[in-house]
Amino acid sequence: MNNPLLGIPNIIFIIFGGIYSLLCLGSLLIYRLKQRLSARDYQELTKRINAWWVMVTIIFCTFLVPEGFTITAIGFLSFFAFKEFVSLIPTRRTDHRPIFWAYIAIPLQFYWIYIGWYGMFIIFIPLYMALFLPMRMVLIGNTKGFMAAASTINWLLLFTVFCLSHMAYFLKLPDSVNEHASNYGLILFLVLLAQFNDVMQFTWGKLLGKHPVLSTVSPKKTTEGFIGGLIITTLLAYLLAPYLTPLTVWESIGAGLMIATFGFIGDVSISAVKRDLNIKDSGTLIPGHGGILDRVDSLIYTTPLFFHYVYYLHY
Amino acid sequence: MSTTYTTKTKTKWLKLFFFAALIKILIGLRIYNREHLPDNGPAIVVANHNSHLDAIVLMSLYPLKKLSMVRPVAAADYFLRNRFLSWFSTHVLDIVPLSRNNTQNKEDLLHPCHQALINGQILILFPEGTRGEPEQRQPLKKGIYYLSQAHTECTVTPVFIYGLGKSLPKGEKIIVPFFSDIVIGQSIPAASNASDYIVNLQASFDQLSSKIKTDRYII
C-alpha cells in the first residue's frame, strides 16, 4: 500500500520509524552513560551515532525522490568510494588519462541502469572497461608497472562501481513481484541488514570478543563478534523479509546468513587493502567512521550476491 | 593592467558556483590544522605549487563572505595571456598579477602585492614561482622575504599541499578527481636576512610534509 502523500509504500515508513527509534534509544543511552564512559569513548560514540543520524536521513531522502534521482544518488556513492580508493593507491603519472576514463565509466554504468539495459549493465565494467583501460594504458606506452596499474584500476572499478551499482538495478526489477514493499523494500532490506550486521559484529566483539578470527588482517575482529552478528542479522532477516521482500522463510534465512558472512568478507577485504598501504582509515568524510569505503565495505560483496540471489529466485 | 587588481565583489555568485562545484564534489580535501589559517588581512599564505588547482583550493578554505579578501598572486604572462583566461583570472579568481619577465626592478615588481596588503587583503603566494614536475618541490624564491620585511604586521602562514599535482599536473588539461591533503602550519618568524628566512620556510614545509603520507602518490 503506497502512502498517498509521498508515493512510497507505508511499510518503508514504518521501518524507517523503527530505525529512527533505535537511533533515539542509542543517543539516549550514550547520554545516560556519559558518567560511566571515559571522555574519549563518549566523544567517539557520540560522533558515530550522530553520523548515523545523518546517513539514515540521507538514505531516507533518496527514497522519497523520483527513481532517476535515487539512481543518481547511488552513482554518487560509487563515485565517492572510487575516488577514495584511487586516492589511496600509488598510481603512475602516465595513468592520468586512463583513470579519467575509469571515472567516465561511472555515469555510463548508471545510465545503462537508468534505461534498464540489463545486458549492458552486467557486462560493461567486467568486460568492456576491463578491455578498454589496459588498451588505453598500452597506447600511452609506459610498460613500467603496467600489470599492477591495469589490474588495480580494473579491480577498483569492479569493487566500487560494478558491485555497488547492483543496488540501483533493484529499482528496475518488475514491480508486480514485490508489490507491498516495492523495489525500495529490497534496497532497504539489504542496506539495513549489512549495516546492522556491522554494528552487531562490533558490539558483540566488544562485549564478548576473545578469539581473533583473522589477526593478520584485522586484529579487532573476533569469532564471538562474527557469530553474534551472524545470529542477530539472520534473525532480523527472518523477521523483516515478509514485509520487505518476496523471499520465503528459508530463503530469508539464507539471505541473512549470506549478508552477515559476505558483509564480513567485504569488511576484511578493505582492511587488507588498508593494511597493505599502511593506513588506518580510508578517509575523513564521515566523522567517527573514517571514509566512505569504511562504511560501504560490507556492501561490496553483499550487494551483487543478494541481487542475484533474489533475481534468480523470484524474477 | 593597473585596473586588474581591484576587488570585484559583484561576481561573487560566480565564485560560489565555481568553488562549490569544483572543490567540494570533484576534488575532496583532507584539511589539517585549519585553525592556523589567518582569518583577516593583511596576511600572506605561502604554499608549495604543483597545479593550477592550488590557488583555487586554498581560496576554497575561506568562507564566501571572506573570499573577496583572498587573492592569489599569479604570473601575468600566463594568466592574462588571452581574453578568456584574463576575464576568468580577473573576475573569478581576482588575481594579483605578477610580472615574471625580470625587466622591472624589485619594487615595481612587488608593487601590486604591497598595494593589496595595504588594503588589508590576504595574499596567496607560491614562492617556488612555478609548478614544475608533479609533486616535486622547487627551490624557493626570495620575494616573500621582501614582502614580509615591508609589512611586519602581517603574518606569513605556510601551507603544504599534496595530491593536487595528481589531479591536474602541469601539461594536463583534464582534471581527474583525487582526494588531496592540505596541511596548515604556524606562521614563519621574522629573520634578519633573506637566505635565513628561506631556510626557515623550507624547514617549515619539510615539517608539514612529514605529517602526511607522501609516498603513495606517484610511482
Short mmCIF file of N, CA and C in Angstrom, two decimals, chain B residues 2-71:
data_model
loop_
_atom_site.label_atom_id
_atom_site.label_comp_id
_atom_site.label_asym_id
_atom_site.label_seq_id
_atom_site.Cartn_x
_atom_site.Cartn_y
_atom_site.Cartn_z
N SER B 2 46.75 48.07 -14.82
CA SER B 2 46.56 48.61 -13.47
C SER B 2 45.14 48.44 -12.97
N THR B 3 44.17 48.25 -13.89
CA THR B 3 42.79 48.11 -13.44
C THR B 3 42.48 46.70 -12.94
N THR B 4 43.37 45.77 -13.20
CA THR B 4 43.01 44.38 -12.94
C THR B 4 43.09 43.98 -11.47
N TYR B 5 43.77 44.76 -10.64
CA TYR B 5 43.86 44.30 -9.26
C TYR B 5 42.97 45.09 -8.30
N THR B 6 41.82 45.45 -8.76
CA THR B 6 40.83 45.98 -7.83
C THR B 6 39.83 44.88 -7.51
N THR B 7 39.37 44.86 -6.27
CA THR B 7 38.49 43.77 -5.85
C THR B 7 37.11 43.90 -6.46
N LYS B 8 36.60 42.79 -6.95
CA LYS B 8 35.26 42.81 -7.54
C LYS B 8 34.36 41.88 -6.75
N THR B 9 33.41 42.46 -6.08
CA THR B 9 32.54 41.62 -5.25
C THR B 9 31.27 41.22 -5.98
N LYS B 10 30.96 41.92 -7.07
CA LYS B 10 29.69 41.61 -7.72
C LYS B 10 29.68 40.25 -8.40
N THR B 11 30.85 39.70 -8.63
CA THR B 11 30.90 38.40 -9.30
C THR B 11 30.96 37.25 -8.29
N LYS B 12 30.57 37.55 -7.07
CA LYS B 12 30.63 36.54 -6.01
C LYS B 12 29.87 35.26 -6.36
N TRP B 13 28.71 35.42 -7.00
CA TRP B 13 27.90 34.24 -7.31
C TRP B 13 28.64 33.28 -8.21
N LEU B 14 29.48 33.85 -9.08
CA LEU B 14 30.30 33.00 -9.95
C LEU B 14 31.26 32.16 -9.12
N LYS B 15 31.88 32.85 -8.15
CA LYS B 15 32.81 32.15 -7.28
C LYS B 15 32.09 31.05 -6.52
N LEU B 16 30.92 31.41 -6.02
CA LEU B 16 30.12 30.46 -5.25
C LEU B 16 29.92 29.18 -6.04
N PHE B 17 29.45 29.35 -7.28
CA PHE B 17 29.16 28.20 -8.10
C PHE B 17 30.44 27.41 -8.38
N PHE B 18 31.45 28.15 -8.78
CA PHE B 18 32.71 27.55 -9.17
C PHE B 18 33.35 26.74 -8.04
N PHE B 19 33.41 27.36 -6.87
CA PHE B 19 34.08 26.70 -5.75
C PHE B 19 33.28 25.53 -5.22
N ALA B 20 31.98 25.74 -5.09
CA ALA B 20 31.14 24.68 -4.54
C ALA B 20 31.22 23.44 -5.43
N ALA B 21 31.05 23.66 -6.75
CA ALA B 21 31.01 22.52 -7.66
C ALA B 21 32.36 21.84 -7.77
N LEU B 22 33.37 22.63 -8.05
CA LEU B 22 34.67 22.04 -8.36
C LEU B 22 35.32 21.40 -7.15
N ILE B 23 35.38 22.14 -6.07
CA ILE B 23 36.19 21.68 -4.94
C ILE B 23 35.46 20.66 -4.09
N LYS B 24 34.25 21.00 -3.68
CA LYS B 24 33.59 20.17 -2.69
C LYS B 24 33.22 18.80 -3.25
N ILE B 25 32.80 18.75 -4.51
CA ILE B 25 32.34 17.47 -5.05
C ILE B 25 33.43 16.76 -5.82
N LEU B 26 34.07 17.49 -6.72
CA LEU B 26 35.00 16.84 -7.62
C LEU B 26 36.28 16.40 -6.91
N ILE B 27 36.92 17.31 -6.22
CA ILE B 27 38.25 17.00 -5.69
C ILE B 27 38.18 16.31 -4.34
N GLY B 28 37.68 16.99 -3.34
CA GLY B 28 37.65 16.41 -2.00
C GLY B 28 38.95 16.69 -1.27
N LEU B 29 38.86 17.32 -0.12
CA LEU B 29 40.07 17.73 0.59
C LEU B 29 40.11 17.13 1.99
N ARG B 30 41.32 16.81 2.43
CA ARG B 30 41.54 16.49 3.84
C ARG B 30 42.36 17.63 4.41
N ILE B 31 41.76 18.36 5.33
CA ILE B 31 42.41 19.58 5.82
C ILE B 31 42.90 19.35 7.23
N TYR B 32 44.17 19.68 7.47
CA TYR B 32 44.75 19.53 8.80
C TYR B 32 45.08 20.91 9.35
N ASN B 33 44.71 21.17 10.60
CA ASN B 33 45.00 22.42 11.31
C ASN B 33 44.43 23.65 10.61
N ARG B 34 43.18 23.58 10.25
CA ARG B 34 42.51 24.72 9.62
C ARG B 34 42.64 25.98 10.47
N GLU B 35 42.72 25.81 11.80
CA GLU B 35 42.72 26.96 12.71
C GLU B 35 43.97 27.84 12.56
N HIS B 36 45.04 27.31 11.97
CA HIS B 36 46.24 28.13 11.79
C HIS B 36 46.08 29.17 10.68
N LEU B 37 45.10 28.97 9.83
CA LEU B 37 44.92 29.86 8.69
C LEU B 37 44.49 31.26 9.16
N PRO B 38 45.15 32.34 8.66
CA PRO B 38 44.77 33.68 9.12
C PRO B 38 43.33 34.03 8.69
N ASP B 39 42.56 34.58 9.63
CA ASP B 39 41.17 34.90 9.34
C ASP B 39 41.02 36.24 8.65
N ASN B 40 41.90 37.16 9.02
CA ASN B 40 41.78 38.52 8.50
C ASN B 40 43.11 39.02 7.95
N GLY B 41 43.01 39.91 6.97
CA GLY B 41 44.21 40.50 6.41
C GLY B 41 44.66 41.69 7.22
N PRO B 42 45.79 42.29 6.95
CA PRO B 42 46.69 41.79 5.91
C PRO B 42 47.44 40.54 6.36
N ALA B 43 47.53 39.58 5.49
CA ALA B 43 48.25 38.36 5.81
C ALA B 43 48.72 37.72 4.50
N ILE B 44 49.73 36.85 4.64
CA ILE B 44 50.23 36.15 3.46
C ILE B 44 50.16 34.65 3.74
N VAL B 45 49.64 33.90 2.79
CA VAL B 45 49.65 32.45 2.87
C VAL B 45 50.59 31.95 1.79
N VAL B 46 51.61 31.19 2.20
CA VAL B 46 52.55 30.67 1.20
C VAL B 46 52.38 29.16 1.08
N ALA B 47 52.46 28.65 -0.13
CA ALA B 47 52.26 27.22 -0.33
C ALA B 47 53.20 26.69 -1.40
N ASN B 48 53.41 25.39 -1.36
CA ASN B 48 54.14 24.74 -2.47
C ASN B 48 53.21 24.68 -3.68
N HIS B 49 53.78 24.53 -4.86
CA HIS B 49 52.98 24.73 -6.07
C HIS B 49 53.16 23.57 -7.04
N ASN B 50 52.05 22.85 -7.29
CA ASN B 50 52.10 21.74 -8.23
C ASN B 50 51.07 21.79 -9.32
N SER B 51 50.04 22.63 -9.12
CA SER B 51 48.89 22.54 -10.00
C SER B 51 48.16 23.87 -10.05
N HIS B 52 47.45 24.10 -11.16
CA HIS B 52 46.58 25.28 -11.22
C HIS B 52 45.53 25.27 -10.14
N LEU B 53 45.23 24.08 -9.64
CA LEU B 53 44.17 23.98 -8.64
C LEU B 53 44.61 24.53 -7.28
N ASP B 54 45.92 24.66 -7.06
CA ASP B 54 46.43 25.05 -5.73
C ASP B 54 45.75 26.31 -5.21
N ALA B 55 45.77 27.37 -6.03
CA ALA B 55 45.23 28.66 -5.58
C ALA B 55 43.73 28.54 -5.31
N ILE B 56 43.03 27.83 -6.21
CA ILE B 56 41.58 27.70 -6.07
C ILE B 56 41.24 26.95 -4.80
N VAL B 57 41.99 25.89 -4.53
CA VAL B 57 41.73 25.09 -3.33
C VAL B 57 42.01 25.90 -2.07
N LEU B 58 43.10 26.67 -2.08
CA LEU B 58 43.41 27.49 -0.90
C LEU B 58 42.31 28.52 -0.67
N MET B 59 41.79 29.09 -1.77
CA MET B 59 40.70 30.06 -1.62
C MET B 59 39.45 29.39 -1.07
N SER B 60 39.25 28.13 -1.45
CA SER B 60 38.04 27.43 -1.00
C SER B 60 38.04 27.18 0.50
N LEU B 61 39.20 27.35 1.15
CA LEU B 61 39.24 27.16 2.60
C LEU B 61 38.55 28.31 3.33
N TYR B 62 38.34 29.41 2.62
CA TYR B 62 37.74 30.59 3.26
C TYR B 62 36.22 30.61 3.05
N PRO B 63 35.48 31.08 4.05
CA PRO B 63 34.04 31.22 3.85
C PRO B 63 33.76 32.27 2.77
N LEU B 64 32.60 32.15 2.14
CA LEU B 64 32.30 33.01 0.99
C LEU B 64 32.38 34.50 1.29
N LYS B 65 31.98 34.89 2.48
CA LYS B 65 31.95 36.33 2.73
C LYS B 65 33.36 36.90 2.89
N LYS B 66 34.35 36.03 3.13
CA LYS B 66 35.73 36.50 3.21
C LYS B 66 36.46 36.41 1.88
N LEU B 67 35.81 35.71 0.93
CA LEU B 67 36.50 35.35 -0.29
C LEU B 67 37.01 36.56 -1.08
N SER B 68 36.26 37.67 -1.01
CA SER B 68 36.69 38.84 -1.77
C SER B 68 37.98 39.42 -1.22
N MET B 69 38.36 39.00 0.00
CA MET B 69 39.60 39.48 0.61
C MET B 69 40.80 38.63 0.23
N VAL B 70 40.54 37.44 -0.32
CA VAL B 70 41.63 36.49 -0.55
C VAL B 70 42.02 36.51 -2.02
N ARG B 71 43.31 36.79 -2.28
CA ARG B 71 43.71 36.94 -3.68
C ARG B 71 45.03 36.23 -3.97
#
